[in-house]
PDB file of C-alpha atoms in Angstrom:
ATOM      1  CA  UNK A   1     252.551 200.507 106.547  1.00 46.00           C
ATOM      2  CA  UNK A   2     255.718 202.354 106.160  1.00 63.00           C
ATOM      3  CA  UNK A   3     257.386 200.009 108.415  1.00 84.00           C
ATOM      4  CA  UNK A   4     257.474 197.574 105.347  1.00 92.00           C
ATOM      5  CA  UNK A   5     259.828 197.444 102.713  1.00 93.00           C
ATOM      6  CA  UNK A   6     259.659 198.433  98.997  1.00 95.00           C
ATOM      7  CA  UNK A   7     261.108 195.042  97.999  1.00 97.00           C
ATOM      8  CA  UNK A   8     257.711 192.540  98.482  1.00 97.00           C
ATOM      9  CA  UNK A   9     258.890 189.372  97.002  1.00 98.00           C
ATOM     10  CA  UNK A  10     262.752 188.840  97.667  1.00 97.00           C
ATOM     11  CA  UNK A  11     262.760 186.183 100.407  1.00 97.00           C
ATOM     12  CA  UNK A  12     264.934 186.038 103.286  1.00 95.00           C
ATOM     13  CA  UNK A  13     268.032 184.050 103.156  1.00 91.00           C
ATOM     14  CA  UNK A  14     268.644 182.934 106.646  1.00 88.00           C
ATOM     15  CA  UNK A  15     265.511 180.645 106.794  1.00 97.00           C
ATOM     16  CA  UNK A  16     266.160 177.682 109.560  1.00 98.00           C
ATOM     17  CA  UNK A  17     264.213 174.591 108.378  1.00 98.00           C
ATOM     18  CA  UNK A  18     263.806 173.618 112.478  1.00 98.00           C
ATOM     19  CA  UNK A  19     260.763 175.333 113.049  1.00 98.00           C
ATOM     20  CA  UNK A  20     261.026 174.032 116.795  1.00 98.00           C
ATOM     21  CA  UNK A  21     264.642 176.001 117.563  1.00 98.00           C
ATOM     22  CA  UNK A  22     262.611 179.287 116.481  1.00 98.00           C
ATOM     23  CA  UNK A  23     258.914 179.496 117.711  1.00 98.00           C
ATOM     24  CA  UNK A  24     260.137 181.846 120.966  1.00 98.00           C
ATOM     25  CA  UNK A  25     257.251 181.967 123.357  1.00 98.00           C
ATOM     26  CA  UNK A  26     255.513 179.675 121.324  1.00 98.00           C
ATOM     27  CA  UNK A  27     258.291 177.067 122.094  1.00 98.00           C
ATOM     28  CA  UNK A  28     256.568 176.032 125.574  1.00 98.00           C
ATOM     29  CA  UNK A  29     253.064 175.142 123.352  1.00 98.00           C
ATOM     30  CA  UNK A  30     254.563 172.325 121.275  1.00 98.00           C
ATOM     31  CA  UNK A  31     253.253 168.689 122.041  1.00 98.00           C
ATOM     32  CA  UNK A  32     250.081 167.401 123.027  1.00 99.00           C
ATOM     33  CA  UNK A  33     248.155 168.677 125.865  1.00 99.00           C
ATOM     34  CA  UNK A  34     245.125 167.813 128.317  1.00 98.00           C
ATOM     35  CA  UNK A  35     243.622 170.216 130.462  1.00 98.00           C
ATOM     36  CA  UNK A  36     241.102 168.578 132.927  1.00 97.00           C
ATOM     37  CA  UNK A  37     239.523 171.502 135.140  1.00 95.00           C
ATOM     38  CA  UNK A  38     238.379 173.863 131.800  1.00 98.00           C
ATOM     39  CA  UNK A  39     235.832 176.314 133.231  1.00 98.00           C
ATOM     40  CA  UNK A  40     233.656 177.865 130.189  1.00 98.00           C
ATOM     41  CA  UNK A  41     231.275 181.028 131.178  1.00 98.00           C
ATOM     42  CA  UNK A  42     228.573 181.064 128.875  1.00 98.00           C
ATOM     43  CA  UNK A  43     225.192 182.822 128.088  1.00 98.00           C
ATOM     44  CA  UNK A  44     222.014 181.258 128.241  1.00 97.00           C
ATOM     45  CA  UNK A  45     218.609 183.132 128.220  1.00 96.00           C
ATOM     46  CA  UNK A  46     218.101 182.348 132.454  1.00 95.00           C
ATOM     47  CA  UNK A  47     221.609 183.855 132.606  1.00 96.00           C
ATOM     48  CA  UNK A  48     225.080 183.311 132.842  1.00 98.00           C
ATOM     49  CA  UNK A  49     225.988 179.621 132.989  1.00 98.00           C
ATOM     50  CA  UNK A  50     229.074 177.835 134.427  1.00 98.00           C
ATOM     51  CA  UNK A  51     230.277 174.664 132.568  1.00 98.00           C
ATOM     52  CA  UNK A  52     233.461 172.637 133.072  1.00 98.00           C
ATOM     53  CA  UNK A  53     234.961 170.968 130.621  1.00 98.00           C
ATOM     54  CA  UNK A  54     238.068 168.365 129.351  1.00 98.00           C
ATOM     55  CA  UNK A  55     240.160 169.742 126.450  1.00 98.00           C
ATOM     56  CA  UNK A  56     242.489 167.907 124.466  1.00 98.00           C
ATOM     57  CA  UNK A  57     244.673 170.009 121.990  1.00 98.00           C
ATOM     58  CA  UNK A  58     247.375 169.333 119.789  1.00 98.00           C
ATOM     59  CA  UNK A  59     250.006 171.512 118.535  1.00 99.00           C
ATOM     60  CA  UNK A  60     252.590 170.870 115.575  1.00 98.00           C
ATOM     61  CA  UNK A  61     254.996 172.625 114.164  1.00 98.00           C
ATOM     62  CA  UNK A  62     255.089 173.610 110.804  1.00 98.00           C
ATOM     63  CA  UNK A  63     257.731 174.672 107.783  1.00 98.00           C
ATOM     64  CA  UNK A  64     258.684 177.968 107.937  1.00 98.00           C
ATOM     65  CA  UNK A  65     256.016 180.330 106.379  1.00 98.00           C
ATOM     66  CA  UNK A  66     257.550 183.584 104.282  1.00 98.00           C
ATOM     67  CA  UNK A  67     255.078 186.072 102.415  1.00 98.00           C
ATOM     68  CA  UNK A  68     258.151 187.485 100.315  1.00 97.00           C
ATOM     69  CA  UNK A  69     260.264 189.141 103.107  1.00 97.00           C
ATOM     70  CA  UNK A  70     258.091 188.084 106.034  1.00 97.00           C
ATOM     71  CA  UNK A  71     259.501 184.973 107.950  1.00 98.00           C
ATOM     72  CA  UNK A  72     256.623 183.176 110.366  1.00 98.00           C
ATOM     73  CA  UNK A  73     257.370 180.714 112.656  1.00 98.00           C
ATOM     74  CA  UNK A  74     254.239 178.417 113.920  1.00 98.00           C
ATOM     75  CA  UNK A  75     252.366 175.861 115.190  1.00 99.00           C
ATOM     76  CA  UNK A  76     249.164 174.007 113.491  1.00 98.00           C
ATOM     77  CA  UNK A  77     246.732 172.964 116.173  1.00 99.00           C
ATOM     78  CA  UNK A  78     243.317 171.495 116.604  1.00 98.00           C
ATOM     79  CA  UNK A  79     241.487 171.659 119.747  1.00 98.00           C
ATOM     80  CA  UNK A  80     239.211 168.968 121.294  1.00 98.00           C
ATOM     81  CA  UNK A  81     236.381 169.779 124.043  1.00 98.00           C
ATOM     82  CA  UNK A  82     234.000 167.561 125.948  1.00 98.00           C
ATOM     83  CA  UNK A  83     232.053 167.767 129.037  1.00 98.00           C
ATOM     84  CA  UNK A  84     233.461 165.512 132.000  1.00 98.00           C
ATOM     85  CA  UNK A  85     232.625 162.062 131.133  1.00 97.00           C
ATOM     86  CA  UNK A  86     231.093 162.489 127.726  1.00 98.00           C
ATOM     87  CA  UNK A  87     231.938 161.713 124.185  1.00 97.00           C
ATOM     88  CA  UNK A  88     229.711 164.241 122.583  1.00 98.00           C
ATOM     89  CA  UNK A  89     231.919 167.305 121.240  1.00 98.00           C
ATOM     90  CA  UNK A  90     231.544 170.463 123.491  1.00 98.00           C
ATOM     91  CA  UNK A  91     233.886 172.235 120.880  1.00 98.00           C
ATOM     92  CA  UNK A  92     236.014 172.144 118.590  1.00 98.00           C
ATOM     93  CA  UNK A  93     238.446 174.715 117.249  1.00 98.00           C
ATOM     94  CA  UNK A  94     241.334 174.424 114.742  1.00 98.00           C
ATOM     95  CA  UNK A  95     243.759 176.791 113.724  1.00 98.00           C
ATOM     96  CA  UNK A  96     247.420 178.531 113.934  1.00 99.00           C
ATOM     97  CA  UNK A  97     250.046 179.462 116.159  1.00 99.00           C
ATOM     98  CA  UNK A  98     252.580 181.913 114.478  1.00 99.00           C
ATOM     99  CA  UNK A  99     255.558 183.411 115.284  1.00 98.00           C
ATOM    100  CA  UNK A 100     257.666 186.576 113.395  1.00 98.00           C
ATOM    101  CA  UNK A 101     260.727 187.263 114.939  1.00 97.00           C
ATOM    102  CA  UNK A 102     262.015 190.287 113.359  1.00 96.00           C
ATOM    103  CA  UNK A 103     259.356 192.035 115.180  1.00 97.00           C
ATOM    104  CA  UNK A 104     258.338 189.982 118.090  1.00 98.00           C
ATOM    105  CA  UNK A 105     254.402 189.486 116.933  1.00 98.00           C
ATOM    106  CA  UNK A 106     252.814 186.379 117.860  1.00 98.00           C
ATOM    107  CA  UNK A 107     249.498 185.231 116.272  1.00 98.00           C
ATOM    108  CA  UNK A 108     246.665 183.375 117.033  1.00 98.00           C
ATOM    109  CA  UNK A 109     244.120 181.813 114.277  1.00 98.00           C
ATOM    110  CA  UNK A 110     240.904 180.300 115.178  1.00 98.00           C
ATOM    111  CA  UNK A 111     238.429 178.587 113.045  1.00 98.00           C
ATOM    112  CA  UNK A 112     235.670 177.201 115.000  1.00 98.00           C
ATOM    113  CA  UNK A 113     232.427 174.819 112.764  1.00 98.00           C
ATOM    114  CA  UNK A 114     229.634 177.663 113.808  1.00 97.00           C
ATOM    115  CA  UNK A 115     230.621 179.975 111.254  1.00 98.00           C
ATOM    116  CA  UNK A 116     233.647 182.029 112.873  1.00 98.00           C
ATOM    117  CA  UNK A 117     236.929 182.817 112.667  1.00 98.00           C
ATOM    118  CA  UNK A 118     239.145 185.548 114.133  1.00 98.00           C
ATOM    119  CA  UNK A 119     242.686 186.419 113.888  1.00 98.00           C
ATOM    120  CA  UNK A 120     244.211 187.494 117.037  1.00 98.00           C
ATOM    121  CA  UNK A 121     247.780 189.492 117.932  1.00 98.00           C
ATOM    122  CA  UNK A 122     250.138 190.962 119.827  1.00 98.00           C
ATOM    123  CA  UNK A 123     254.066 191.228 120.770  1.00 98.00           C
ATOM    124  CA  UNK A 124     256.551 189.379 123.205  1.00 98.00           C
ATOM    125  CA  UNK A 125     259.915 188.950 124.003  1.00 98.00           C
ATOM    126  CA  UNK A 126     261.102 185.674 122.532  1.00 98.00           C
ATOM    127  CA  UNK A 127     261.553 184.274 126.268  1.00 98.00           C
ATOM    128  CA  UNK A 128     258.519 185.792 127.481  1.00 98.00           C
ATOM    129  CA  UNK A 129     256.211 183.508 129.702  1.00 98.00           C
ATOM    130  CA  UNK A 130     253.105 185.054 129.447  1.00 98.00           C
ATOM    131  CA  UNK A 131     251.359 187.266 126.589  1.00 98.00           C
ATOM    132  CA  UNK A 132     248.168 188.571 125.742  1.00 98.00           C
ATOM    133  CA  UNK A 133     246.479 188.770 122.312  1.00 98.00           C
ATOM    134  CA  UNK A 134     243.362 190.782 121.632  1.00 98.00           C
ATOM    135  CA  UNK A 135     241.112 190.649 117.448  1.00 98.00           C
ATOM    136  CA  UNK A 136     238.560 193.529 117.421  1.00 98.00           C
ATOM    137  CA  UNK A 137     235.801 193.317 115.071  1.00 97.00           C
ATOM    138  CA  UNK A 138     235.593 196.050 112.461  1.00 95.00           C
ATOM    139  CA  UNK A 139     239.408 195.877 112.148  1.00 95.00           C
ATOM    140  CA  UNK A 140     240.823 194.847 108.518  1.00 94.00           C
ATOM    141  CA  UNK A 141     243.338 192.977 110.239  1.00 96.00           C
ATOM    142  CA  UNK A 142     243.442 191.534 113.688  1.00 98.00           C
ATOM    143  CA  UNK A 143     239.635 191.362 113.404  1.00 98.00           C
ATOM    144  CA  UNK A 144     237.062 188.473 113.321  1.00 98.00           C
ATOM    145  CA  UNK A 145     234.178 187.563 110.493  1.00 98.00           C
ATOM    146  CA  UNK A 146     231.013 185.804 111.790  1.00 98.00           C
ATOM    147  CA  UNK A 147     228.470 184.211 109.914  1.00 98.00           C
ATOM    148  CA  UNK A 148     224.944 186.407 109.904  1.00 98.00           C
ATOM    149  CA  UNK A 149     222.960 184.252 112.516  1.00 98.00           C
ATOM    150  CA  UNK A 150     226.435 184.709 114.914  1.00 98.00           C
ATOM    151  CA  UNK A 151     226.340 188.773 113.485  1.00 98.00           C
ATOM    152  CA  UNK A 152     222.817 188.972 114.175  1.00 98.00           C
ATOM    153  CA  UNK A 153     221.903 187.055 117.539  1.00 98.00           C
ATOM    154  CA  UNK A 154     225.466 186.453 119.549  1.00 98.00           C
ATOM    155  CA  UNK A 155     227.983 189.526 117.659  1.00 98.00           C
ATOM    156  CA  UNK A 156     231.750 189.070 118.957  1.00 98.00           C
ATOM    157  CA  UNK A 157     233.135 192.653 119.443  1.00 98.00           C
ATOM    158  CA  UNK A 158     236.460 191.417 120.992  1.00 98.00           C
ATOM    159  CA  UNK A 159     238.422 188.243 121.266  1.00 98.00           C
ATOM    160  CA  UNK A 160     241.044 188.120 123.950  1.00 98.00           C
ATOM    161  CA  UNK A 161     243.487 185.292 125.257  1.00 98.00           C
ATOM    162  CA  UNK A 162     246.591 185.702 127.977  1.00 98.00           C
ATOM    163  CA  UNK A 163     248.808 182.827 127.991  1.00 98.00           C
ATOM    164  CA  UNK A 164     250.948 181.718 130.424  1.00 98.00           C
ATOM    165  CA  UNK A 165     253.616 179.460 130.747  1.00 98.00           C
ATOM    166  CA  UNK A 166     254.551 177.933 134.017  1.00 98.00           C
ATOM    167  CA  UNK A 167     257.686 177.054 135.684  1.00 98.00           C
ATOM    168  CA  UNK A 168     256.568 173.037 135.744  1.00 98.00           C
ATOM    169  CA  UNK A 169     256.080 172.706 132.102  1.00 98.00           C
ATOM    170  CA  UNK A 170     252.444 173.354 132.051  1.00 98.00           C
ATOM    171  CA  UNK A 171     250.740 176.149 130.216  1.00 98.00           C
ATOM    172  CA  UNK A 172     247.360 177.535 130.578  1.00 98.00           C
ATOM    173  CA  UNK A 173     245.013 180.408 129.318  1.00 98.00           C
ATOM    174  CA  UNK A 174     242.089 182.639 130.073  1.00 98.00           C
ATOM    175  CA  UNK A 175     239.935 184.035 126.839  1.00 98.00           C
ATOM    176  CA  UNK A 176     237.262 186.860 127.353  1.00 98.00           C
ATOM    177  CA  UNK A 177     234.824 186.470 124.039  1.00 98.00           C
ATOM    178  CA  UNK A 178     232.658 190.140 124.422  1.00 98.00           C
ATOM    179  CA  UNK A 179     229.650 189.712 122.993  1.00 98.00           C
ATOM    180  CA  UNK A 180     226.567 191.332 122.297  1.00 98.00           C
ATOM    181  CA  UNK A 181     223.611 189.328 122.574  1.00 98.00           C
ATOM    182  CA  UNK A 182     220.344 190.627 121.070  1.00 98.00           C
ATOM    183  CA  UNK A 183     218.530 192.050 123.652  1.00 97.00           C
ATOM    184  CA  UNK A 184     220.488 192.600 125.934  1.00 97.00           C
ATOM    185  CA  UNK A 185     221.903 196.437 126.240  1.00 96.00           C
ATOM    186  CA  UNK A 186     225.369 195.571 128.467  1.00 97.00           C
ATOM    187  CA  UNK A 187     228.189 193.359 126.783  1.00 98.00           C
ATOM    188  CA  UNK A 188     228.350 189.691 127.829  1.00 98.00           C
ATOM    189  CA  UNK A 189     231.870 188.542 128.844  1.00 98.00           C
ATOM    190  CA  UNK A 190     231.933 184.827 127.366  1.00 98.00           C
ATOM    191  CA  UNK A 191     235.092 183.454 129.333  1.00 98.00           C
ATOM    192  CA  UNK A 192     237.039 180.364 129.516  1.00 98.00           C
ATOM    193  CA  UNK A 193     240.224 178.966 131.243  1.00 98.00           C
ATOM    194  CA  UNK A 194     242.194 175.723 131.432  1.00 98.00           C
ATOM    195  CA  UNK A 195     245.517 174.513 132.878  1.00 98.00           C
ATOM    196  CA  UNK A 196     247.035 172.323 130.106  1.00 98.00           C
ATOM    197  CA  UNK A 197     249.970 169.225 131.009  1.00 98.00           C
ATOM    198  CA  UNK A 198     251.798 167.715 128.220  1.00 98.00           C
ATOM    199  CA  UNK A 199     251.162 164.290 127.291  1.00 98.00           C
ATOM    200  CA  UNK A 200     253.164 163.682 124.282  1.00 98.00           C
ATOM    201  CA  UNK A 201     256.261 165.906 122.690  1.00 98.00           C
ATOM    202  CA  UNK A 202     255.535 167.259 119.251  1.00 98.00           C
ATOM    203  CA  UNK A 203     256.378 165.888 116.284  1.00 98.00           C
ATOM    204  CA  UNK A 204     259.497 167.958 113.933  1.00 98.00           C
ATOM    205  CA  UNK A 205     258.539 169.689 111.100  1.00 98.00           C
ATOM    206  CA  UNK A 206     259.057 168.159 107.480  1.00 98.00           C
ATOM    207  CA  UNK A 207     261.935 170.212 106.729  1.00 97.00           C
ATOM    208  CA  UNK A 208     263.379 169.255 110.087  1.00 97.00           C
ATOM    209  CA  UNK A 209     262.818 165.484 109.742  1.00 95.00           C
TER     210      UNK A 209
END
């Protein structure tokens, strides 16, 4: 905390309104984006279970963000899974992508409609191809909040996603979800990767229009 200033309000001057010329690593994520080989490891009471899936996810820019003398950078997304040749929703996840440069932290918001949500961090150079974030529950920041049938029956103790950005454009990512499961005495590593190719640029932000 001592890191922060005394002034809380005064906002920075040198905002840029093109939220696209200042998302560093994040710069490579903007568009639209299908992944077609997802691979999602998940529990089930026989075991684990393999299950590949097709992801479409979108990711905007947005107007520069300040909280008085914080400047954030970011992308809005939503996220769109299926199974391979269905139209039934696998899952669905919306959130943010943000991006602070005065002290390299990029972070990762996820809402997803079975009662969860986690807020996820870390730091990278602002040309950095790959970086990892990590939420922890318990935390009062970087942490995640589950609803009680989630706290009770399938608890999230860590959230964990590595980007990284490839020389061809494409992107991809690998998430470890820990959970405990009741039951069960060990930690169950829910995982889940996908290579992602764009299929559509993004859009500018208001400001930048």
């Amino acid at each position: 905390m001592s890191d922060f200033p005394q002034d809380i309000y005064t906002e920075p001057k040198d905002i840029s309104v093109d939220t696209l010329a200042n998302l560093g690593p994040l710069r490579a994520l903007a568009g639209v984006w299908q992944g077609e080989r997802g691979l999602d490891v998940k529990p089930k009471a026989e075991g684990p279970k393999k299950q590949a899936y097709v992801e479409r996810i979108e990711l905007q820019p947005i107007d520069p963000q300040t909280n008085g003398p914080q400047l954030l950078y970011g992308l809005r997304y939503h996220t769109h899974i299926t199974k391979p040749g269905l139209v039934k929703t696998y899952h669905d996840q919306v959130g943010y992508w943000l991006w602070e440069p005065a002290t390299g932290t990029v972070i990762h918001t996820l809402t997803i409609p079975r009662g969860q949500t986690a807020m996820a961090s870390g730091t990278a150079a602002a040309d950095a191809k790959s970086f990892e974030l990590v939420a922890q529950e318990g935390l009062q920041t970087w942490g995640i909040c589950s609803a009680p049938f989630l706290q009770y029956a399938f608890r999230t103790v860590e959230f964990r996603i590595k980007v990284t950005v490839n020389d061809d454009g494409s992107w991809g990512y690998e998430e470890d979800t820990v959970l405990m499961i009741r039951g069960q005495a060990e930690p169950f590593h829910h995982t889940d990767r996908n290579l992602l190719k764009k299929i559509a640029e993004p859009t500018p932000n208001p400001l930048a229009r």
